[in-house]
Amino acid sequence: MSVEIIDGHKAIIGKGERAAREILEILFPNKWIAVQRKAFEFYSPEVLKEGISERQEKETIDLAILPTRSFDKLNRKHVVIVRVQGEENAGYHKQITDKRQRQDFEISGCKVVDLWHYECPNLFKDEVNYRSFLEVCSALFAAGVSV
């Protein structure tokens, strides 16, 4: 893990995230790849009216593919949330949290792509090569995201 300043805020970048971002920037040159944003920024008013917990207020997403840098009137149907899921995400409690978060994103109209460490071994070496490219493309395709 490393700490970087991205888009004016401090971001903790985990294993595989840097390579995933580079690959997404190549695959989607006309989109904004947002890094380490608060998860609730992508929730619809429908999800937010239920209220969010203190924990949910702190949750961040690894990456998001957005049509524009503006969050004003964000059309969530054009948002793809990309979660880089390392070994630490395999625990029982973390899986429950991830499942709830996925449901909140999907209710909000976002697509969710999980890049799992066991499905993307080259990505988790933080390598950008044809193998890691294929791993990311495969996950995007499986989630119904067009490249």
CSV table of C-alpha atoms in Angstrom, one decimal:
chain,number,residue,atom,x,y,z
A,1,MET,CA,0.0,0.0,0.0
A,2,SER,CA,1.0,3.6,-0.6
A,3,VAL,CA,-0.4,7.0,0.1
A,4,GLU,CA,-0.8,9.4,-2.8
A,5,ILE,CA,-2.5,12.7,-3.4
A,6,ILE,CA,-5.0,12.2,-6.2
A,7,ASP,CA,-7.5,14.9,-7.3
A,8,GLY,CA,-6.6,17.0,-4.3
A,9,HIS,CA,-7.3,14.3,-1.6
A,10,LYS,CA,-5.2,11.7,0.1
A,11,ALA,CA,-5.7,8.2,-1.2
A,12,ILE,CA,-4.4,4.9,0.1
A,13,ILE,CA,-3.6,2.8,-3.0
A,14,GLY,CA,-3.7,-0.9,-2.4
A,15,LYS,CA,-2.2,-3.9,-4.3
A,16,GLY,CA,-3.4,-4.0,-7.9
A,17,GLU,CA,-5.1,-0.6,-7.8
A,18,ARG,CA,-2.4,1.4,-9.6
A,19,ALA,CA,-2.2,-1.1,-12.5
A,20,ALA,CA,-6.0,-1.3,-12.7
A,21,ARG,CA,-6.2,2.5,-13.0
A,22,GLU,CA,-3.6,2.5,-15.8
A,23,ILE,CA,-5.5,-0.2,-17.7
A,24,LEU,CA,-8.8,1.6,-17.3
A,25,GLU,CA,-7.4,4.9,-18.5
A,26,ILE,CA,-6.2,3.1,-21.6
A,27,LEU,CA,-9.5,1.3,-22.2
A,28,PHE,CA,-11.6,4.4,-21.5
A,29,PRO,CA,-9.6,7.4,-22.7
A,30,ASN,CA,-12.7,9.7,-22.8
A,31,LYS,CA,-13.8,8.9,-19.3
A,32,TRP,CA,-12.7,10.1,-15.9
A,33,ILE,CA,-11.3,7.3,-13.7
A,34,ALA,CA,-12.0,8.5,-10.1
A,35,VAL,CA,-9.8,7.1,-7.3
A,36,GLN,CA,-10.7,6.5,-3.7
A,37,ARG,CA,-14.0,8.4,-3.6
A,38,LYS,CA,-16.6,8.1,-0.8
A,39,ALA,CA,-18.9,5.2,-1.7
A,40,PHE,CA,-22.1,7.2,-0.7
A,41,GLU,CA,-21.3,9.8,-3.4
A,42,PHE,CA,-22.6,7.2,-5.9
A,43,TYR,CA,-25.7,6.2,-3.9
A,44,SER,CA,-29.1,7.4,-5.3
A,45,PRO,CA,-31.5,9.5,-3.2
A,46,GLU,CA,-33.5,6.3,-2.8
A,47,VAL,CA,-30.6,4.6,-1.0
A,48,LEU,CA,-29.6,7.7,1.0
A,49,LYS,CA,-33.1,8.3,2.3
A,50,GLU,CA,-32.8,5.0,4.2
A,51,GLY,CA,-29.9,6.6,6.1
A,52,ILE,CA,-26.3,5.4,6.1
A,53,SER,CA,-24.3,4.2,9.0
A,54,GLU,CA,-21.1,5.8,10.4
A,55,ARG,CA,-19.2,2.9,8.8
A,56,GLN,CA,-20.8,3.5,5.4
A,57,GLU,CA,-19.8,7.2,5.6
A,58,LYS,CA,-16.2,6.1,5.8
A,59,GLU,CA,-16.3,3.5,3.1
A,60,THR,CA,-14.5,4.3,-0.2
A,61,ILE,CA,-14.5,2.8,-3.6
A,62,ASP,CA,-11.2,1.9,-5.3
A,63,LEU,CA,-12.0,3.2,-8.8
A,64,ALA,CA,-15.0,4.5,-10.7
A,65,ILE,CA,-15.4,5.0,-14.4
A,66,LEU,CA,-17.4,8.2,-14.9
A,67,PRO,CA,-18.6,10.0,-18.1
A,68,THR,CA,-17.3,13.4,-16.7
A,69,ARG,CA,-15.5,15.0,-13.8
A,70,SER,CA,-18.7,16.6,-12.6
A,71,PHE,CA,-20.7,15.0,-9.9
A,72,ASP,CA,-23.6,17.4,-10.5
A,73,LYS,CA,-26.6,15.5,-11.9
A,74,LEU,CA,-24.5,12.4,-12.1
A,75,ASN,CA,-26.4,9.8,-14.3
A,76,ARG,CA,-25.6,6.6,-12.3
A,77,LYS,CA,-26.5,4.4,-15.2
A,78,HIS,CA,-23.3,5.5,-16.8
A,79,VAL,CA,-21.1,4.8,-13.7
A,80,VAL,CA,-19.0,1.7,-13.3
A,81,ILE,CA,-17.7,1.0,-9.8
A,82,VAL,CA,-14.5,-1.0,-9.9
A,83,ARG,CA,-13.5,-2.8,-6.6
A,84,VAL,CA,-10.0,-4.3,-6.4
A,85,GLN,CA,-10.6,-7.2,-4.1
A,86,GLY,CA,-7.5,-8.5,-2.4
A,87,GLU,CA,-7.1,-11.4,0.1
A,88,GLU,CA,-8.3,-9.1,2.9
A,89,ASN,CA,-11.8,-9.0,1.2
A,90,ALA,CA,-12.2,-12.8,1.6
A,91,GLY,CA,-13.3,-12.8,5.2
A,92,TYR,CA,-16.8,-13.5,6.3
A,93,HIS,CA,-17.7,-10.0,7.7
A,94,LYS,CA,-16.0,-8.2,4.8
A,95,GLN,CA,-18.0,-10.3,2.3
A,96,ILE,CA,-21.3,-9.3,4.1
A,97,THR,CA,-20.3,-5.6,3.9
A,98,ASP,CA,-19.2,-5.9,0.3
A,99,LYS,CA,-22.5,-7.6,-0.6
A,100,ARG,CA,-24.6,-4.8,1.0
A,101,GLN,CA,-22.4,-2.2,-0.7
A,102,ARG,CA,-22.9,-3.9,-4.1
A,103,GLN,CA,-26.7,-4.0,-3.6
A,104,ASP,CA,-26.7,-0.2,-2.7
A,105,PHE,CA,-24.7,0.6,-5.9
A,106,GLU,CA,-26.9,-1.6,-8.1
A,107,ILE,CA,-30.1,-0.1,-6.6
A,108,SER,CA,-28.6,3.3,-7.4
A,109,GLY,CA,-28.1,2.2,-11.0
A,110,CYS,CA,-24.4,1.7,-11.1
A,111,LYS,CA,-22.6,-1.3,-12.5
A,112,VAL,CA,-20.1,-3.1,-10.2
A,113,VAL,CA,-17.0,-4.9,-11.4
A,114,ASP,CA,-14.9,-6.9,-8.9
A,115,LEU,CA,-11.3,-7.6,-9.7
A,116,TRP,CA,-10.5,-10.5,-7.4
A,117,HIS,CA,-7.0,-11.4,-6.5
A,118,TYR,CA,-7.5,-15.1,-7.4
A,119,GLU,CA,-8.9,-14.2,-10.9
A,120,CYS,CA,-6.4,-11.4,-11.6
A,121,PRO,CA,-3.0,-12.7,-10.3
A,122,ASN,CA,-1.0,-10.5,-12.8
A,123,LEU,CA,-2.9,-7.4,-11.9
A,124,PHE,CA,-2.1,-8.0,-8.2
A,125,LYS,CA,1.6,-8.0,-9.1
A,126,ASP,CA,0.9,-4.4,-10.1
A,127,GLU,CA,2.0,-5.2,-13.6
A,128,VAL,CA,0.5,-3.7,-16.8
A,129,ASN,CA,0.9,-6.3,-19.5
A,130,TYR,CA,-1.2,-8.3,-21.8
A,131,ARG,CA,-2.1,-10.8,-19.1
A,132,SER,CA,-3.3,-8.1,-16.6
A,133,PHE,CA,-5.1,-6.4,-19.5
A,134,LEU,CA,-7.0,-9.6,-20.3
A,135,GLU,CA,-7.8,-10.1,-16.6
A,136,VAL,CA,-9.4,-6.7,-16.4
A,137,CYS,CA,-11.2,-7.0,-19.8
A,138,SER,CA,-12.6,-10.4,-18.7
A,139,ALA,CA,-14.0,-8.9,-15.5
A,140,LEU,CA,-15.5,-6.0,-17.3
A,141,PHE,CA,-17.1,-8.3,-19.9
A,142,ALA,CA,-18.5,-10.6,-17.2
A,143,ALA,CA,-20.2,-7.5,-15.5
A,144,GLY,CA,-21.7,-6.4,-18.9
A,145,VAL,CA,-19.4,-3.4,-19.4
A,146,SER,CA,-18.6,-2.6,-23.0
A,147,VAL,CA,-15.1,-1.6,-23.8
